[in-house]
Amino acid sequence: MSKVLLTGGTGFIGSHTAVKLLEQGHEAVLADNLSNSSRDVVDRIEQITGKRPVFYEIDVADRQALADLFRKESPDAVIHFAGYKAVGESVAKPLMYYRNNLDTTLTLLETMAQFDCRRIIFSSSSTVYGASQPPFNEDSPTGGCSNPYGWTKFMIEKILEGAAHADERLSVVLLRYFNPVGAHASGLIGEKPGGIPNNLMPFITQVAAGKRDHLNVFGNDYETPDGTGVRDYIHVVDLAKGHVAALNYAESHTGTEVFNLGTGKGTSVLEMIHAFERANGLTIPYVIAPRRPGDLAFSFAETRKAEAVLHWKAEKNIEDMCRDAWRFEKGLL
Ligand code: NAD
Ligand code: UD1
């Protein structure tokens, strides 16, 4: 069993991963500056698991605060979620994104080296595949990102690869997430975007809740079966299990390894709307709007590597994702 530091641990994916780690007997230490999450998540993790994770409200780029945490906790491994993730905001405030996402990573790596912590799992994104052709496999070319957020993921992958190349004791696992959605079945933790949601599922749940009167479907003239964009949505609880599998892998391997975490199945925007309606017995009003700049027609994962090497496979379907996302949103009303 390991003691695992989760940077960004009170966030959407971090909180679900903390639950899975605690359920499997690991210890979880959460570090978060609460810039995009709230302290009550720690209580909710305890409610779900019966175990209270240790929580540090710190900026992960604060060298002193992070060193204090490492001195007190001596984590065996780190899962690095902390960072900003809003694509549009990254175009408007690129320096803020490069500063936060790169600084947290560099400070973390230097601190890990100082305290002899040698395992790190990083939250990368399918966005690094840029202009490659789907299905994306781990050897598909990366780069060609359409926004600063994507470039931070690309750059951090290179920084981590370089660190592992220079120190052969390091174990780096890069997890490229496809489209994480859904929430814990308890309805206690989930995704809570501030302001107007950028992503499809939180927008749909806010329309369902009556917070917004309709959904804009960004384009119905793509070369896809129904003309709307196709994505590989993955339930956040499946994603969390993928992190536990990656942690086990990192225990017995060094160097850098990359895994896609997706389902391998594509779902269009219209299919998602209808699945949500079926799963929850609701109607989602929508209008067809112009394409969103920077969007791809298709994105989905080749998933064989994670299945073969991590022995992990996503299990939940689109209806599960819709039902659980709605249960969490209802809890906010
Ligand atoms: P999130 O915003 O819910 O979680 C990130 C957490 O990091 C937040 O709680 C925030 O407060 C914290 N944070 C940010 N900067 C920090 C800093 N300097 N110090 C300490 N804490 C800091 O996002 P999420 O959806 O849980 O995503 C987690 C990671 O996965 C991010 O790195 C994100 O880029 C990546 N990712 C997310 C998606 C997605 O669609 N959700 C897709 C691919 C990759
Ligand atoms: C977006 C980001 C991507 C990031 C990912 C995280 C952009 C251009 N890309 O990807 O970098 O890694 O989120 O999950 O922002 N849609 C609508 N109406 C809406 C919202 C979305 O029709 O109100 C459509 C989109 O056009 C797309 C699909 O729904 O076809 C999914 O969109 P979204 O959830 O934003 O995810 P991505 O576009 O894959």
CSV table of N, CA and C and ligand atoms in Angstrom, one decimal, residues 8 10-14 31-37 58-61 81-85 100 104 123-125 149 153 177-178 180, ligand 1:
chain,number,residue,atom,x,y,z
A,8,GLY,N,-3.9,19.0,-6.6
A,8,GLY,CA,-5.3,19.2,-7.3
A,8,GLY,C,-6.3,18.2,-6.8
A,10,THR,N,-8.6,18.1,-4.6
A,10,THR,CA,-10.1,18.3,-4.3
A,10,THR,C,-10.8,18.6,-5.6
A,11,GLY,N,-10.1,18.6,-6.7
A,11,GLY,CA,-10.8,18.8,-8.0
A,11,GLY,C,-11.7,17.7,-8.4
A,12,PHE,N,-12.2,17.8,-9.6
A,12,PHE,CA,-13.1,16.8,-10.2
A,12,PHE,C,-12.5,15.4,-10.2
A,13,ILE,N,-11.4,15.3,-11.0
A,13,ILE,CA,-10.8,13.9,-11.2
A,13,ILE,C,-10.1,13.5,-9.9
A,14,GLY,N,-9.4,14.5,-9.3
A,14,GLY,CA,-8.6,14.2,-8.1
A,14,GLY,C,-9.5,13.6,-7.0
A,31,ALA,N,-3.3,18.0,-1.9
A,31,ALA,CA,-2.8,19.4,-1.9
A,31,ALA,C,-3.5,20.2,-2.9
A,32,ASP,N,-4.1,21.3,-2.5
A,32,ASP,CA,-4.9,22.1,-3.5
A,32,ASP,C,-5.0,23.5,-2.9
A,33,ASN,N,-5.0,24.5,-3.9
A,33,ASN,CA,-5.1,25.9,-3.4
A,33,ASN,C,-6.6,26.3,-3.5
A,34,LEU,N,-7.5,25.4,-3.8
A,34,LEU,CA,-8.9,25.7,-3.9
A,34,LEU,C,-9.3,26.8,-5.0
A,35,SER,N,-8.4,26.9,-6.0
A,35,SER,CA,-8.7,27.9,-7.0
A,35,SER,C,-9.9,27.4,-7.9
A,36,ASN,N,-10.1,26.1,-7.9
A,36,ASN,CA,-11.2,25.6,-8.7
A,36,ASN,C,-12.0,24.5,-8.0
A,37,SER,N,-12.0,24.5,-6.7
A,37,SER,CA,-12.7,23.5,-5.9
A,37,SER,C,-12.9,24.0,-4.5
A,58,ILE,N,-2.5,24.5,-0.1
A,58,ILE,CA,-1.3,25.2,-0.5
A,58,ILE,C,-1.3,25.3,-2.0
A,59,ASP,N,-0.5,26.3,-2.5
A,59,ASP,CA,-0.2,26.4,-3.9
A,59,ASP,C,1.0,25.4,-4.2
A,60,VAL,N,0.8,24.6,-5.1
A,60,VAL,CA,1.8,23.5,-5.4
A,60,VAL,C,3.1,24.2,-5.9
A,61,ALA,N,3.0,25.4,-6.4
A,61,ALA,CA,4.2,26.1,-6.9
A,61,ALA,C,4.9,26.8,-5.8
A,81,PHE,N,-2.5,16.4,-10.6
A,81,PHE,CA,-3.7,16.9,-11.2
A,81,PHE,C,-3.7,18.4,-11.3
A,82,ALA,N,-3.0,19.1,-10.4
A,82,ALA,CA,-3.1,20.5,-10.2
A,82,ALA,C,-2.8,21.3,-11.5
A,83,GLY,N,-3.7,22.2,-11.8
A,83,GLY,CA,-3.4,23.0,-13.0
A,83,GLY,C,-4.7,23.7,-13.5
A,84,TYR,N,-4.6,24.6,-14.4
A,84,TYR,CA,-5.8,25.2,-14.9
A,84,TYR,C,-6.1,24.5,-16.2
A,85,LYS,N,-7.5,24.4,-16.5
A,85,LYS,CA,-7.9,23.5,-17.6
A,85,LYS,C,-8.9,24.1,-18.6
A,100,ASN,N,1.2,28.8,-14.3
A,100,ASN,CA,0.6,27.9,-13.3
A,100,ASN,C,0.9,26.4,-13.6
A,104,THR,N,3.9,24.6,-11.3
A,104,THR,CA,3.5,23.5,-10.4
A,104,THR,C,4.3,22.3,-10.7
A,123,SER,N,-1.7,13.9,-15.3
A,123,SER,CA,-2.9,14.1,-16.0
A,123,SER,C,-2.7,14.8,-17.3
A,124,SER,N,-2.4,14.1,-18.4
A,124,SER,CA,-2.3,14.7,-19.7
A,124,SER,C,-3.7,14.6,-20.4
A,125,SER,N,-3.7,14.9,-21.6
A,125,SER,CA,-5.0,15.0,-22.3
A,125,SER,C,-4.9,14.6,-23.7
A,149,TYR,N,-3.5,25.9,-23.4
A,149,TYR,CA,-3.8,24.8,-22.4
A,149,TYR,C,-3.2,23.6,-23.0
A,153,LYS,N,0.1,20.9,-21.7
A,153,LYS,CA,0.1,19.5,-21.5
A,153,LYS,C,1.3,18.9,-22.3
A,177,TYR,N,-6.2,11.6,-20.9
A,177,TYR,CA,-7.6,11.4,-20.7
A,177,TYR,C,-8.3,11.8,-22.0
A,178,PHE,N,-9.4,11.1,-22.3
A,178,PHE,CA,-10.3,11.6,-23.4
A,178,PHE,C,-11.3,12.6,-22.7
A,180,PRO,N,-13.6,13.2,-19.8
A,180,PRO,CA,-14.1,12.7,-18.5
A,180,PRO,C,-15.5,13.4,-18.2
B,1,NAD,P1,-10.2,20.6,-11.6
B,1,NAD,O1,-10.1,22.1,-12.0
B,1,NAD,O2,-11.5,20.2,-11.1
B,1,NAD,O3,-9.0,20.2,-10.7
B,1,NAD,C1,-7.8,20.8,-10.7
B,1,NAD,C2,-7.5,21.2,-9.2
B,1,NAD,O4,-6.2,21.8,-9.2
B,1,NAD,C3,-8.5,22.2,-8.7
B,1,NAD,O5,-9.0,21.8,-7.5
B,1,NAD,C4,-7.7,23.5,-8.5
B,1,NAD,O6,-8.1,24.2,-7.3
B,1,NAD,C5,-6.3,22.9,-8.3
B,1,NAD,N1,-5.1,23.8,-8.6
B,1,NAD,C6,-4.9,24.6,-9.7
B,1,NAD,N2,-3.8,25.2,-9.7
B,1,NAD,C7,-3.2,24.9,-8.5
B,1,NAD,C8,-2.0,25.2,-7.8
B,1,NAD,N3,-1.1,26.1,-8.3
B,1,NAD,N4,-1.8,24.7,-6.6
B,1,NAD,C9,-2.7,23.9,-6.0
B,1,NAD,N5,-3.8,23.5,-6.6
B,1,NAD,C10,-4.1,24.0,-7.8
B,1,NAD,O7,-9.9,19.8,-13.0
B,1,NAD,P2,-10.0,18.3,-13.3
B,1,NAD,O8,-11.1,18.2,-14.3
B,1,NAD,O9,-10.1,17.5,-12.1
B,1,NAD,O10,-8.7,18.0,-14.0
B,1,NAD,C11,-7.5,17.5,-13.3
B,1,NAD,C12,-6.4,17.5,-14.3
B,1,NAD,O11,-6.7,16.7,-15.4
B,1,NAD,C13,-6.0,18.9,-14.8
B,1,NAD,O12,-4.6,18.9,-14.9
B,1,NAD,C14,-6.6,18.9,-16.2
B,1,NAD,O13,-5.9,19.7,-17.1
B,1,NAD,C15,-6.5,17.4,-16.6
B,1,NAD,N6,-7.4,17.0,-17.6
B,1,NAD,C16,-8.8,17.3,-17.4
B,1,NAD,C17,-9.7,16.9,-18.3
B,1,NAD,C18,-11.2,17.2,-18.1
B,1,NAD,O14,-11.9,17.3,-19.1
B,1,NAD,N7,-11.6,17.4,-16.9
B,1,NAD,C19,-9.3,16.4,-19.6
B,1,NAD,C20,-7.9,16.1,-19.7
B,1,NAD,C21,-7.0,16.4,-18.8
